[in-house]
CSV table of C-alpha atoms in Angstrom, one decimal:
chain,number,residue,atom,x,y,z
A,1,MET,CA,196.8,72.6,138.0
A,2,LYS,CA,197.1,70.3,140.8
A,3,LEU,CA,194.2,67.8,140.8
A,4,TYR,CA,193.7,65.6,143.9
A,5,LEU,CA,191.7,62.8,142.6
A,6,ASP,CA,189.8,60.5,144.9
A,7,PRO,CA,188.3,57.2,144.0
A,8,GLY,CA,185.8,56.6,146.8
A,9,HIS,CA,185.7,53.7,149.2
A,10,GLY,CA,188.4,50.9,148.7
A,11,GLY,CA,189.9,47.8,150.5
A,12,THR,CA,187.6,46.6,153.2
A,13,ASP,CA,184.8,49.1,152.2
A,14,PRO,CA,183.1,48.3,149.0
A,15,GLY,CA,181.0,51.0,149.0
A,16,ALA,CA,177.5,50.5,147.5
A,17,GLN,CA,176.7,47.3,145.9
A,18,GLY,CA,174.4,46.0,143.2
A,19,ASN,CA,174.0,43.8,140.1
A,20,GLY,CA,177.0,42.2,140.6
A,21,LEU,CA,179.2,45.5,141.0
A,22,ASN,CA,181.2,46.8,143.9
A,23,GLU,CA,181.2,50.7,144.1
A,24,LYS,CA,184.8,50.9,144.9
A,25,ASN,CA,186.0,49.2,141.7
A,26,ILE,CA,184.1,51.4,139.3
A,27,ASN,CA,185.1,54.7,141.4
A,28,LEU,CA,188.6,53.3,140.6
A,29,ASP,CA,188.3,52.7,137.0
A,30,ILE,CA,186.7,55.9,136.3
A,31,ALA,CA,189.4,57.8,138.4
A,32,ARG,CA,192.3,56.1,136.7
A,33,ARG,CA,190.9,56.9,133.3
A,34,ILE,CA,190.6,60.4,134.3
A,35,ARG,CA,194.2,60.5,135.4
A,36,ASP,CA,195.5,58.8,132.2
A,37,ILE,CA,193.5,61.5,129.8
A,38,LEU,CA,195.0,64.3,131.8
A,39,GLU,CA,198.6,63.3,131.8
A,40,ARG,CA,198.4,62.2,128.2
A,41,GLU,CA,196.7,64.8,126.5
A,42,TYR,CA,197.2,68.2,128.8
A,43,ARG,CA,200.1,70.2,129.7
A,44,ASP,CA,200.7,71.4,133.5
A,45,ALA,CA,198.1,68.9,134.7
A,46,TYR,CA,199.4,67.1,137.9
A,47,VAL,CA,197.3,64.4,139.5
A,48,ARG,CA,197.9,62.7,142.9
A,49,MET,CA,195.2,59.8,143.8
A,50,SER,CA,194.0,59.0,147.2
A,51,ARG,CA,194.4,55.3,146.0
A,52,THR,CA,195.3,53.8,142.8
A,53,ASP,CA,194.5,50.2,143.7
A,54,ASP,CA,192.1,48.4,146.1
A,55,SER,CA,193.4,49.7,149.3
A,56,SER,CA,191.6,51.2,152.7
A,57,ILE,CA,192.0,54.9,153.1
A,58,SER,CA,190.5,56.9,155.7
A,59,LEU,CA,188.5,59.8,155.0
A,60,SER,CA,190.8,62.1,157.0
A,61,GLY,CA,194.0,60.6,155.3
A,62,ARG,CA,192.4,61.4,152.1
A,63,THR,CA,191.7,65.2,152.9
A,64,ASN,CA,195.0,65.8,154.8
A,65,GLU,CA,197.1,64.4,151.7
A,66,ALA,CA,195.2,66.7,149.5
A,67,ASN,CA,195.8,69.8,151.7
A,68,SER,CA,199.4,68.9,152.6
A,69,TRP,CA,200.1,68.6,148.8
A,70,GLY,CA,198.5,72.1,148.2
A,71,ALA,CA,196.0,70.7,145.4
A,72,ASP,CA,194.0,73.3,143.5
A,73,TYR,CA,190.9,71.0,143.2
A,74,PHE,CA,189.6,67.9,145.0
A,75,LEU,CA,187.6,65.5,143.3
A,76,SER,CA,185.8,62.6,144.4
A,77,ILE,CA,184.4,60.1,142.3
A,78,HIS,CA,181.3,57.9,143.5
A,79,CYS,CA,178.4,56.0,142.5
A,80,ASN,CA,175.1,55.8,144.3
A,81,SER,CA,172.5,53.4,145.4
A,82,PHE,CA,169.0,53.6,147.1
A,83,ASN,CA,166.1,51.5,146.5
A,84,GLY,CA,166.8,49.9,142.9
A,85,ALA,CA,164.3,52.4,141.2
A,86,ALA,CA,166.3,55.7,141.7
A,87,GLN,CA,168.6,56.4,138.8
A,88,GLY,CA,170.8,59.0,137.2
A,89,TYR,CA,173.7,61.6,138.0
A,90,GLU,CA,174.2,64.1,140.5
A,91,ASP,CA,177.1,66.0,142.2
A,92,TYR,CA,177.8,67.7,145.6
A,93,ILE,CA,179.6,70.8,147.0
A,94,HIS,CA,179.8,71.7,150.4
A,95,SER,CA,176.1,72.8,152.2
A,96,SER,CA,177.8,75.9,153.5
A,97,LEU,CA,178.7,77.4,150.4
A,98,PRO,CA,176.8,80.0,148.4
A,99,ASP,CA,175.7,79.7,145.0
A,100,SER,CA,178.0,82.5,144.2
A,101,SER,CA,181.3,80.9,145.5
A,102,GLU,CA,184.0,79.8,143.3
A,103,THR,CA,183.2,76.3,144.1
A,104,ALA,CA,179.6,76.6,143.0
A,105,ASP,CA,180.9,78.2,139.8
A,106,TYR,CA,183.2,75.1,139.2
A,107,GLN,CA,180.5,72.7,140.0
A,108,HIS,CA,178.3,74.3,137.3
A,109,THR,CA,180.8,74.0,134.5
A,110,MET,CA,181.8,70.2,135.6
A,111,HIS,CA,178.1,69.5,135.9
A,112,VAL,CA,177.3,70.6,132.3
A,113,GLU,CA,180.3,68.9,130.7
A,114,ILE,CA,179.8,65.3,132.4
A,115,THR,CA,175.9,65.6,131.8
A,116,LYS,CA,176.5,66.3,128.1
A,117,VAL,CA,177.8,62.9,127.7
A,118,ASN,CA,177.2,60.5,130.4
A,119,GLN,CA,173.7,59.2,129.2
A,120,LEU,CA,172.2,59.2,132.8
A,121,ARG,CA,169.1,61.1,134.0
A,122,ASN,CA,170.2,64.7,135.4
A,123,ARG,CA,169.3,64.7,139.1
A,124,GLY,CA,170.8,68.1,139.3
A,125,LYS,CA,173.5,70.1,141.2
A,126,LYS,CA,173.4,69.5,145.0
A,127,LYS,CA,175.2,70.5,148.4
A,128,ALA,CA,176.1,68.1,151.5
A,129,ASN,CA,178.4,68.2,154.4
A,130,PHE,CA,180.6,65.1,153.5
A,131,HIS,CA,183.9,65.1,155.1
A,132,VAL,CA,185.8,65.2,151.8
A,133,LEU,CA,183.8,68.5,151.0
A,134,ARG,CA,184.1,70.1,154.5
A,135,GLU,CA,187.5,69.4,155.5
A,136,THR,CA,189.4,70.2,152.2
A,137,ALA,CA,191.1,73.7,151.8
A,138,MET,CA,190.5,73.9,148.0
A,139,PRO,CA,187.5,73.6,146.1
A,140,ALA,CA,185.8,70.3,146.1
A,141,LEU,CA,183.4,68.3,144.1
A,142,LEU,CA,182.0,64.9,144.7
A,143,THR,CA,180.3,63.1,141.6
A,144,GLU,CA,177.6,60.6,141.7
A,145,ASN,CA,177.8,58.6,138.6
A,146,GLY,CA,174.7,56.4,138.5
A,147,PHE,CA,172.9,54.2,140.9
A,148,ILE,CA,174.6,50.7,141.0
A,149,ASP,CA,171.5,49.2,142.5
A,150,ASN,CA,169.6,50.3,139.4
A,151,ALA,CA,169.7,48.0,136.4
A,152,GLU,CA,169.8,50.2,133.9
A,153,ASP,CA,172.4,52.4,135.3
A,154,ALA,CA,174.6,49.3,136.2
A,155,ASP,CA,174.4,48.0,132.7
A,156,LEU,CA,176.0,51.3,131.7
A,157,MET,CA,178.6,51.0,134.5
A,158,LYS,CA,179.6,47.4,133.3
A,159,ASP,CA,180.6,49.1,129.8
A,160,PRO,CA,184.4,50.1,129.7
A,161,SER,CA,183.5,52.7,126.8
A,162,TRP,CA,181.1,54.3,129.1
A,163,ARG,CA,183.3,54.5,131.9
A,164,GLN,CA,185.9,55.9,129.5
A,165,THR,CA,183.0,58.5,128.2
A,166,VAL,CA,182.2,59.5,131.9
A,167,ALA,CA,185.8,60.0,132.5
A,168,ARG,CA,186.2,62.1,129.4
A,169,GLY,CA,183.3,64.0,130.5
A,170,HIS,CA,185.0,65.0,134.0
A,171,VAL,CA,188.1,65.9,132.1
A,172,ASN,CA,186.4,68.1,129.7
A,173,GLY,CA,184.9,70.1,132.7
A,174,LEU,CA,188.6,70.1,134.5
A,175,ALA,CA,189.8,71.6,131.1
A,176,LYS,CA,187.3,74.1,131.0
A,177,VAL,CA,187.4,75.4,134.7
A,178,PHE,CA,191.3,75.6,134.8
A,179,ASN,CA,191.9,76.6,131.2
A,180,LEU,CA,194.0,73.7,130.5
A,181,LYS,CA,196.0,73.5,127.3
A,182,LYS,CA,196.4,70.4,125.1
A,183,LYS,CA,199.8,68.9,124.3
A,184,GLU,CA,201.0,68.9,120.8
A,185,GLY,CA,200.3,66.0,118.4
A,186,THR,CA,197.0,65.1,120.1
A,187,SER,CA,193.8,64.8,117.8
A,188,THR,CA,190.5,64.0,118.5
A,189,LEU,CA,187.3,62.3,116.7
A,190,TYR,CA,183.8,63.0,117.7
A,191,LYS,CA,181.5,60.2,116.7
A,192,VAL,CA,177.8,60.3,116.6
A,193,VAL,CA,176.4,57.0,117.8
A,194,ALA,CA,172.6,56.6,117.0
A,195,GLY,CA,172.1,53.4,119.0
A,196,SER,CA,173.6,50.0,120.1
A,197,PHE,CA,171.9,46.6,119.9
A,198,GLN,CA,172.5,43.2,120.6
A,199,SER,CA,170.4,42.3,117.6
A,200,LYS,CA,172.1,43.0,114.4
A,201,GLU,CA,168.6,43.1,112.5
A,202,ASN,CA,167.7,46.1,115.0
A,203,ALA,CA,170.8,48.0,114.2
A,204,GLU,CA,170.2,47.5,110.6
A,205,ASN,CA,166.5,48.8,111.0
A,206,ARG,CA,167.8,51.9,112.5
A,207,VAL,CA,170.5,52.5,109.9
A,208,ASN,CA,167.5,52.0,107.3
A,209,HIS,CA,165.5,54.6,109.4
A,210,LEU,CA,168.1,57.0,109.4
A,211,GLN,CA,169.0,56.6,105.7
A,212,SER,CA,165.3,57.2,104.8
A,213,ASN,CA,165.9,60.8,106.5
A,214,GLY,CA,168.7,61.4,104.4
A,215,ILE,CA,171.5,60.4,107.1
A,216,ASP,CA,174.2,58.4,106.1
A,217,SER,CA,175.0,55.4,108.7
A,218,TYR,CA,176.8,52.0,109.3
A,219,VAL,CA,176.7,49.3,111.8
A,220,ALA,CA,180.0,48.4,113.6
A,221,LYS,CA,180.5,45.3,115.5
A,222,ILE,CA,182.0,45.9,119.0
A,223,THR,CA,182.4,44.0,122.1
A,224,ILE,CA,181.3,45.2,125.5
A,225,SER,CA,181.9,43.3,128.8
A,226,GLY,CA,182.5,40.0,126.4
A,227,LYS,CA,179.2,40.3,124.6
A,228,GLN,CA,178.8,41.6,121.0
A,229,TRP,CA,176.9,44.6,120.1
A,230,TYR,CA,176.1,46.4,117.0
A,231,ARG,CA,176.7,50.0,117.4
A,232,VAL,CA,174.9,52.3,114.6
A,233,GLN,CA,177.4,55.3,113.6
A,234,ALA,CA,176.1,58.3,111.9
A,235,GLY,CA,179.4,60.1,111.1
A,236,ALA,CA,182.7,61.0,112.8
A,237,PHE,CA,184.2,64.4,112.9
A,238,SER,CA,187.3,66.3,113.9
A,239,ASP,CA,185.1,69.3,114.8
A,240,ARG,CA,182.9,69.1,117.7
A,241,LYS,CA,180.3,71.6,116.5
A,242,ASN,CA,179.9,69.5,113.3
A,243,ALA,CA,179.4,66.5,115.1
A,244,GLU,CA,176.8,68.5,117.2
A,245,GLU,CA,174.8,69.6,114.3
A,246,GLN,CA,174.7,66.0,112.9
A,247,LEU,CA,173.4,64.8,116.2
A,248,ALA,CA,170.8,67.2,116.1
A,249,LYS,CA,169.9,65.9,112.7
A,250,VAL,CA,169.8,62.5,114.1
A,251,LYS,CA,167.6,63.4,117.0
A,252,GLU,CA,165.1,65.3,114.8
A,253,SER,CA,164.6,62.1,112.6
A,254,GLY,CA,163.1,60.5,115.9
A,255,VAL,CA,166.4,58.7,117.4
A,256,HIS,CA,166.2,60.6,120.7
A,257,ASP,CA,168.9,58.4,122.4
A,258,ALA,CA,171.8,59.4,120.2
A,259,TYR,CA,174.9,61.0,121.6
A,260,ILE,CA,178.6,62.0,120.9
A,261,ILE,CA,181.6,59.6,122.0
A,262,ARG,CA,185.0,61.3,121.9
A,263,GLU,CA,188.1,59.2,120.9
A,264,ASP,CA,191.6,60.7,121.1
A,265,ARG,CA,194.4,59.5,118.9
């Protein structure tokens, strides 16, 4: 599988801005993480990026290179902005494509895998006449990973572990679309997270709640963007199905913001 990976904007074009963030930097970080996961963990996954640093690349330069290389898939990474109130995740294929097209099938798979893990409101699958979707000779998808001018979405964007999780969601979709095979010697751990708090007392209260419902958990101290957080972990599993069963139990106890993070070792 030859993936042309396009971190939107760059250089003199910062993209959307808000809450102290520039879109170009978030896009690049997520894209690098996608590349690194694919190259580290999967066989026969070849990645070329439109930019690997903060450089200016024209839209035609991006699509021309992808077409010349003969990429199997064009994936463009973006963040959104609107009025500060809008939030969530959405993705786009070209407006001329029917829902029965191969590109739409790929979009559906990618959308499902990304929204499983990204903790963002699901704004749905969409179509548009964007250059990178119109001028590419291969199936193409543009993902909008939250609204940078929304404080809640921006707080997630500032968290490196969230950006890693978003990258993982994209990779999970690519692995399904192209039936990618894992390299030998990699192992995966699925952790059920039942909340992250800046207050240790709040984290301990969450643990007490879970334990009163028969769910073992503990508080792990982590640092995100220079700030100390207390993460409540309610299990770690090598089998994702087991993690999903535990997640369902946690949510049944009333903890609706629980989610699974994947760590590869």
